[in-house]
Coordinates of C-alpha atoms (C1' of nucleotides) in Angstrom, one line a residue:
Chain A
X891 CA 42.0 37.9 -58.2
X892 CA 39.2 36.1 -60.6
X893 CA 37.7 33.2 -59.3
X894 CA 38.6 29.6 -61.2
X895 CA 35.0 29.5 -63.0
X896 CA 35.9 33.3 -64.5
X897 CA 39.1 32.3 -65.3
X898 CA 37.6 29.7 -67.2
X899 CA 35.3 32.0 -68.8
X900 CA 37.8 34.5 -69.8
X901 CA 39.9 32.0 -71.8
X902 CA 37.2 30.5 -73.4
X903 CA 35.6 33.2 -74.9
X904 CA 38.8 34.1 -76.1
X905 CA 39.5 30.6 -77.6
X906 CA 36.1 30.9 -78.8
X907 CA 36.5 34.2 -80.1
X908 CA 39.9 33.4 -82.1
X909 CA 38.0 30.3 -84.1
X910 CA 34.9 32.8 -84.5
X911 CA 37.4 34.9 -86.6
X912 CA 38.2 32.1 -88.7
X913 CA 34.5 31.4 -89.0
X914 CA 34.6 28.1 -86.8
X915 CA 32.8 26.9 -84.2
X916 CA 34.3 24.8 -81.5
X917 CA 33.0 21.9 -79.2
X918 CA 33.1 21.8 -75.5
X919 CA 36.1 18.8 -75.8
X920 CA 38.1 21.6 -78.2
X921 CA 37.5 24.3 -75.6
X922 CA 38.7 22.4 -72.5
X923 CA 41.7 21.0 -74.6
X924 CA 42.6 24.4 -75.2
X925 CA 42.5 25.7 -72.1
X926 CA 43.4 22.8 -70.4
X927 CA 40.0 22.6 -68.1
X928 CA 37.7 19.7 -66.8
X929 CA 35.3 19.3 -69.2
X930 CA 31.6 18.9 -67.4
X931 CA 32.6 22.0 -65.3
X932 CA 33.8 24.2 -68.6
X933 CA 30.3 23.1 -70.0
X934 CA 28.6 24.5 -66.9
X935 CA 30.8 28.0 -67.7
X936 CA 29.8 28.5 -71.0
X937 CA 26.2 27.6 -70.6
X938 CA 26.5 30.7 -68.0
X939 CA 28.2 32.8 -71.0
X940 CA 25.5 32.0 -72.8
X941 CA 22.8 32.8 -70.3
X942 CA 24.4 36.5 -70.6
X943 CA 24.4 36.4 -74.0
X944 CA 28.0 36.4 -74.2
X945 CA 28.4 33.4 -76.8
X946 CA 26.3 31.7 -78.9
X947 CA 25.4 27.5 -79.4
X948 CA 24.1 25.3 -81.8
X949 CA 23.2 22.0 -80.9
X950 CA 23.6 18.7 -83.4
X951 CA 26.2 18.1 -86.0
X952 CA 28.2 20.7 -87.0
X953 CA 27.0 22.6 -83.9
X954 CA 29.0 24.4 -81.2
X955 CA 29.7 27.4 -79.6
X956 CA 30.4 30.7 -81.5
X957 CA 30.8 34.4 -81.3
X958 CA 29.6 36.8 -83.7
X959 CA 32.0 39.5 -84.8
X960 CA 29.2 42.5 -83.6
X961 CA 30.0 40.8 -80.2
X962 CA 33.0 40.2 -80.1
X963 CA 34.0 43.8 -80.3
X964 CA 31.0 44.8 -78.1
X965 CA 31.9 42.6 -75.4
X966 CA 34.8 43.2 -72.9
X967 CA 36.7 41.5 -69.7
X968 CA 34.0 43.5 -67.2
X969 CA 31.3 41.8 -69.0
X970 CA 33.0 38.4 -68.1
X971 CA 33.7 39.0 -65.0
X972 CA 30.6 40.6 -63.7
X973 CA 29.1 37.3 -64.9
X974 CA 30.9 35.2 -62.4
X975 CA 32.3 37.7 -60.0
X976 CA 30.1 40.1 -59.8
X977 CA 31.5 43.4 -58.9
X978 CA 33.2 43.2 -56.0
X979 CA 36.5 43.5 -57.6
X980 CA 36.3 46.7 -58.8
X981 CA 33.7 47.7 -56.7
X982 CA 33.9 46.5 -53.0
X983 CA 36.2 47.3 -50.2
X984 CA 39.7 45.9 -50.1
X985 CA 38.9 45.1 -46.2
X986 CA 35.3 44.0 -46.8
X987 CA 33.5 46.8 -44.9
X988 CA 30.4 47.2 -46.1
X989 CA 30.2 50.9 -46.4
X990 CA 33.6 52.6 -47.7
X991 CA 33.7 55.9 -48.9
X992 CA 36.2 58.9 -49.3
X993 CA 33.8 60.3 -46.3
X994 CA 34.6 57.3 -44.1
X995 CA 37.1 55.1 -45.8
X996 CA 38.7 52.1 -44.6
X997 CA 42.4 52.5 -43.6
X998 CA 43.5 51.5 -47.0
X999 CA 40.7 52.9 -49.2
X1000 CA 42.2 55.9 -50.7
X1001 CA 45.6 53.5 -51.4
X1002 CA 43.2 50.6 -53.3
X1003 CA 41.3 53.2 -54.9
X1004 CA 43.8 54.3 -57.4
X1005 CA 44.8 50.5 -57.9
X1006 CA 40.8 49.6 -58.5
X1007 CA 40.3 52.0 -60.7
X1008 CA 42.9 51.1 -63.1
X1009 CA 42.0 47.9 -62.9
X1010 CA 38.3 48.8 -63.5
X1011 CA 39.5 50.7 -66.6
X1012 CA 41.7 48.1 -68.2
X1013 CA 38.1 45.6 -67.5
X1014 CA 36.3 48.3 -69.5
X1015 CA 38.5 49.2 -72.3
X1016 CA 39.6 45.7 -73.2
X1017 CA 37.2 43.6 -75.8
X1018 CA 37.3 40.0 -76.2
X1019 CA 38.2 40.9 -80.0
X1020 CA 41.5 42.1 -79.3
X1021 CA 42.4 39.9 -77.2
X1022 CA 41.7 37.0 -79.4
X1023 CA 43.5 39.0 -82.3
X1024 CA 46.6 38.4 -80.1
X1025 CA 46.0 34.9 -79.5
X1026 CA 45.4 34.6 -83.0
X1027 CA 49.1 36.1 -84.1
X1028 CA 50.6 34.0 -81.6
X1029 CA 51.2 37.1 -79.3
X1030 CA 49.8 35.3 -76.4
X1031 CA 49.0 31.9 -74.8
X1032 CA 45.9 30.1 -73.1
X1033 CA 47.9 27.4 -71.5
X1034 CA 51.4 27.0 -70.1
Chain B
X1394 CA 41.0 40.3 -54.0
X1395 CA 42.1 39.1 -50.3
X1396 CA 40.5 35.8 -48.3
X1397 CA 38.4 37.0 -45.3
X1398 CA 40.8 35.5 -43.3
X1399 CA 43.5 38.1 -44.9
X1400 CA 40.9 41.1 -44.4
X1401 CA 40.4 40.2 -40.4
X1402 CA 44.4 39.7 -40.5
X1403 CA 45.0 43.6 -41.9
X1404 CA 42.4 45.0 -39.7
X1405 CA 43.3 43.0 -36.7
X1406 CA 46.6 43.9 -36.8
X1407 CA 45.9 48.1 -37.6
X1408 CA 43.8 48.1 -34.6
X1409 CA 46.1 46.4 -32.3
X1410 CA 48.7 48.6 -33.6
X1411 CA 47.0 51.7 -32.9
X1412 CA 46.3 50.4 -29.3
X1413 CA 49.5 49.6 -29.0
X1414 CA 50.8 53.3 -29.5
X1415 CA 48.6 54.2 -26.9
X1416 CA 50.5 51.1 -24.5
X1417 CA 47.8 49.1 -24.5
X1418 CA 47.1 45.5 -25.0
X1419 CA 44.0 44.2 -26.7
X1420 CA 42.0 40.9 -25.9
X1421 CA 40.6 39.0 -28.6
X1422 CA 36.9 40.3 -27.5
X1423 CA 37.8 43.8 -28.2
X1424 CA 39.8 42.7 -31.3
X1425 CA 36.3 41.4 -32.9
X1426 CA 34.7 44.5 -31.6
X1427 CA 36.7 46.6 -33.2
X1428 CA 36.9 45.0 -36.5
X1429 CA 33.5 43.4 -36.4
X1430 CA 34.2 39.7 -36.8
X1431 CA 33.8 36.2 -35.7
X1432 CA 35.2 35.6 -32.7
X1433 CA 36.8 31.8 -32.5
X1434 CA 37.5 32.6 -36.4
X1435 CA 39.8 36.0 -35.6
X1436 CA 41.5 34.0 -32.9
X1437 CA 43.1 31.8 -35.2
X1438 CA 43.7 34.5 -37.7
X1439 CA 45.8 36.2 -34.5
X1440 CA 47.4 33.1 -34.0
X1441 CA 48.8 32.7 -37.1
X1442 CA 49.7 36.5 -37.2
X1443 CA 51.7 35.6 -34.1
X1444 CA 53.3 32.4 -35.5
X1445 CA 54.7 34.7 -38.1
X1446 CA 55.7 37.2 -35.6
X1447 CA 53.5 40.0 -36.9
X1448 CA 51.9 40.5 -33.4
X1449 CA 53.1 39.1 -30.1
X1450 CA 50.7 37.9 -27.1
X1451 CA 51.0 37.5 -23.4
X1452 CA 48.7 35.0 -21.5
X1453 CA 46.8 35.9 -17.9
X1454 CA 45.4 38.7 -16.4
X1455 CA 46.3 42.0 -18.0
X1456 CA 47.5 40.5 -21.2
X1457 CA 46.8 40.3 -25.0
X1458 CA 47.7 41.2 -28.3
X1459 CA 50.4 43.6 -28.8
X1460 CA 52.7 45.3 -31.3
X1461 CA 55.7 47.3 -30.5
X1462 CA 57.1 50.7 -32.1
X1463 CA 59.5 49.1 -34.2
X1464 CA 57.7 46.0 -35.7
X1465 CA 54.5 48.3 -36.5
X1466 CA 57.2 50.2 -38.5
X1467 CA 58.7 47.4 -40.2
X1468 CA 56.1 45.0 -41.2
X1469 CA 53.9 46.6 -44.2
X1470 CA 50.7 45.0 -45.5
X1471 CA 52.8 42.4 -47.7
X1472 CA 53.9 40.7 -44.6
X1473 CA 50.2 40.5 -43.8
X1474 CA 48.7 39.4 -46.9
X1475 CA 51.8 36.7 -48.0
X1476 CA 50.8 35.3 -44.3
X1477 CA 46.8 34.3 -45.5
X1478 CA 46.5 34.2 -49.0
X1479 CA 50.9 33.9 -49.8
X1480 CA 51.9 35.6 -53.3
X1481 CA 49.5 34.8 -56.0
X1482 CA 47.8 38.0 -55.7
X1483 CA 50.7 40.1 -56.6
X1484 CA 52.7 37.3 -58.6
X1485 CA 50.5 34.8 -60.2
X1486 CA 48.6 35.0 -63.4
X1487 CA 45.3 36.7 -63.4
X1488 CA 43.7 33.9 -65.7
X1489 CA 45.7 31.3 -63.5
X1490 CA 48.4 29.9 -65.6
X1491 CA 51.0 27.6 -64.0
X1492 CA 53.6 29.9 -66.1
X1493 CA 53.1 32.6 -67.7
X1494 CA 55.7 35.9 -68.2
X1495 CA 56.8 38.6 -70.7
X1496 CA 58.3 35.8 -73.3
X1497 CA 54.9 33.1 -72.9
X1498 CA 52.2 35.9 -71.5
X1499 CA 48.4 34.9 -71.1
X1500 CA 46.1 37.4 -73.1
X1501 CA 46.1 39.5 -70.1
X1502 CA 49.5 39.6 -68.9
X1503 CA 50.6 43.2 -69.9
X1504 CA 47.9 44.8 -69.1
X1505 CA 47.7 43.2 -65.6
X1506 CA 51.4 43.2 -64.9
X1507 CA 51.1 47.3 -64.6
X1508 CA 47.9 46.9 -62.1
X1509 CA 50.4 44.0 -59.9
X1510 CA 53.3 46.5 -60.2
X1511 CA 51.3 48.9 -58.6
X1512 CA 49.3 46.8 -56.5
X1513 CA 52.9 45.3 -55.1
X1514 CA 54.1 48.5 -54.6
X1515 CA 51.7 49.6 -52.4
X1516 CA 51.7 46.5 -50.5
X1517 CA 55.3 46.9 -49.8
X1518 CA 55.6 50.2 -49.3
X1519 CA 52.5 50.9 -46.7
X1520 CA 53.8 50.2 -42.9
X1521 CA 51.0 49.3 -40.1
X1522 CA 52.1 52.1 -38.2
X1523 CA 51.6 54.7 -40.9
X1524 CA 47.6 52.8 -41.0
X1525 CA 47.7 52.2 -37.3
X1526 CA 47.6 56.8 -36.9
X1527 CA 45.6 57.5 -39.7
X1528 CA 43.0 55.4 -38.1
X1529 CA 43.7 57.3 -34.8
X1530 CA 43.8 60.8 -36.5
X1531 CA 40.1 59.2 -36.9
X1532 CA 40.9 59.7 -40.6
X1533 CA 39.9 56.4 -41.4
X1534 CA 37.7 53.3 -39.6
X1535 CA 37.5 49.8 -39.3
X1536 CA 33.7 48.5 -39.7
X1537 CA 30.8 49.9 -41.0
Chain C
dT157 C1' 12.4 8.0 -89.0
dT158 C1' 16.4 6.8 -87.0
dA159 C1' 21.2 7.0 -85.6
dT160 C1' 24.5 10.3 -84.4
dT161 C1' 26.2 14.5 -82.8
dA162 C1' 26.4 18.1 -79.6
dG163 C1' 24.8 21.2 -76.0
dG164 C1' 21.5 21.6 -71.6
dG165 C1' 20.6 20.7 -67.0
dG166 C1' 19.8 18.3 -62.5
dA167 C1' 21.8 15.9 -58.9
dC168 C1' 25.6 14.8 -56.5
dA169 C1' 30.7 14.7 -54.8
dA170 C1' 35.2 16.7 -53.4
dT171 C1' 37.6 20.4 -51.6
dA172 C1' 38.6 24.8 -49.6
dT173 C1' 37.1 28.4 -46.8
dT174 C1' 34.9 30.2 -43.1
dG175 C1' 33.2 29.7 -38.7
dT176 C1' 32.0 27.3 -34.0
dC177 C1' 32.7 24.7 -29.6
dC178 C1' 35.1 23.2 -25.9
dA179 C1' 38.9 21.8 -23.2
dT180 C1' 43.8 23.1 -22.0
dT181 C1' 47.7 25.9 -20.7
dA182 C1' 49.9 29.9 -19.0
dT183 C1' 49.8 34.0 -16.1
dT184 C1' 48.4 37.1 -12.6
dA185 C1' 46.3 38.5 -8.3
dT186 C1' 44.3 37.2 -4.1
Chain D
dA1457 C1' 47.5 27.3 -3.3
dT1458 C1' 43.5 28.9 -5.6
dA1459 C1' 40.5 31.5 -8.5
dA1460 C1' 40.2 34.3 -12.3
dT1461 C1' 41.8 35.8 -16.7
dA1462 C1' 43.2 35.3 -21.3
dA1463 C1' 45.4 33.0 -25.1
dT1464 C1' 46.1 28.1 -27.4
dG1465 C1' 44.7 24.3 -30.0
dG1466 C1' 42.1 20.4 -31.6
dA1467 C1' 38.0 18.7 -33.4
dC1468 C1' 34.1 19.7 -35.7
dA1469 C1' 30.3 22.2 -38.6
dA1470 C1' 28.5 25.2 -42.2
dT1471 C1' 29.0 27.2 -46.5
dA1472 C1' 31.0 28.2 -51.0
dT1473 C1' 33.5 26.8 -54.7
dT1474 C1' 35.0 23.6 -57.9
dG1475 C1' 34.3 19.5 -60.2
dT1476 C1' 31.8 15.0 -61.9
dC1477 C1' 28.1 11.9 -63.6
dC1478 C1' 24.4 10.9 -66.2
dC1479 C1' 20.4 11.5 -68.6
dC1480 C1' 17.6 14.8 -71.6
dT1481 C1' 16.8 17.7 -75.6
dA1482 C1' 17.7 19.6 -80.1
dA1483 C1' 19.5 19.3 -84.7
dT1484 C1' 21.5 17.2 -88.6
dA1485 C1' 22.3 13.7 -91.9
dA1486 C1' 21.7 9.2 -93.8

DNA sequence: TTATTAGGGGACAATATTGTCCATTATTAT
DNA sequence: ATAATAATGGACAATATTGTCCCCTAATAA
């Protein structure tokens, strides 16, 4: 579905989010232990979330990465994933073809269509702040 | 949301379907035509859609890929797509966790589960034969 | 002003996916 | 039998993705 690096991305803002709430700002070490992700190539993913101004850093002691609350409620799951995915998930064809329309759809366009555009929906609706709220009640998990 | 190798599978197989209702076999030339892809590469997606008996083949003069009336009504798009790219699309975790279910759920699990139901649904439930004449009915088409 | 902390970023390495090349095998028709 | 046809299969190449290493920069505190 979501390549690895968005997957990455997705659980760290969360984790990110969830200490934001609690007004803490977390490390790239407390990240990848949270998630359970290499560490050099989780840096590489949250210097890309904050290229689009997705999270926040603060280098030196003390420093980390951070989410304002504004932000948090701004931001949702399409934001994430158009970073690393672009958006070919919600977008593209399920068969690749370049050009797919209801005028000249692939053979399984008008099927996918209803499926993408739930999906594109849930992307949409759902923030990053909910989603930590549920992490934060214990309502969900980052890692198995 | 499917490998390329998946996509060439699905549309492979569709067009030899839809040949096949009209009795005739396909070579792999007029496979790639059709379907507008590599050559040597859809020859070893055929292969393995012949290893697991999705498609049969006859060497020599006169032969090629083939599928009769009763497979093209049995096998459905699940066949195809747990052949390439197995399960994970329809089973796994959207943020990739090893386990992760209604009791332990990732942040995204309920609201994803609805989009795999669906999404498994229609996999299972849509025959190549029932794609193999709507793409004859010219109601739908198989490049760009 | 210096040591320490923490993110930034470039180069590189491993792996998976996609794609190519070429020789071989099986089948059919002459 | 032989030539032609068409799939089979192994090795290899290109590309994308994932992941690592190491040094640099910025900020803070002593």
């Amino acid at each position: 579905m979501f390549s690895k690096a968005c997957e990455y991305g997705i659980k760290s803002t969360i984790y990110i989010a969830e200490q934001s709430i609690d007004g803490k700002r977390v490390s790239i070490k407390e990240v990848t232990k949270a998630i359970n992700s290499p560490e050099a190539y989780t840096s590489k993913i949250l210097q890309q979330l904050k290229k689009n101004e997705i999270i926040s850093s603060d280098k030196g002691p003390g420093g980390g990465f951070s989410i304002d609350n504004i932000t948090m409620e701004k931001i949702t799951l399409k934001d994430i994933v158009y970073s690393f995915d672009g958006d070919k998930i919600y977008k593209g064809c399920g068969l690749g073809l370049n050009q797919c329309n209801a005028v000249r759809p692939c053979p399984v366009h008008h099927e996918f269509a209803i499926i993408r555009d739930g999906l594109t929906r849930l992307l949409e609706e759902t923030t990053i702040k909910s989603l930590a709220l549920q992490l934060q009640g214990g309502l969900s998990f980052l890692k198995a």
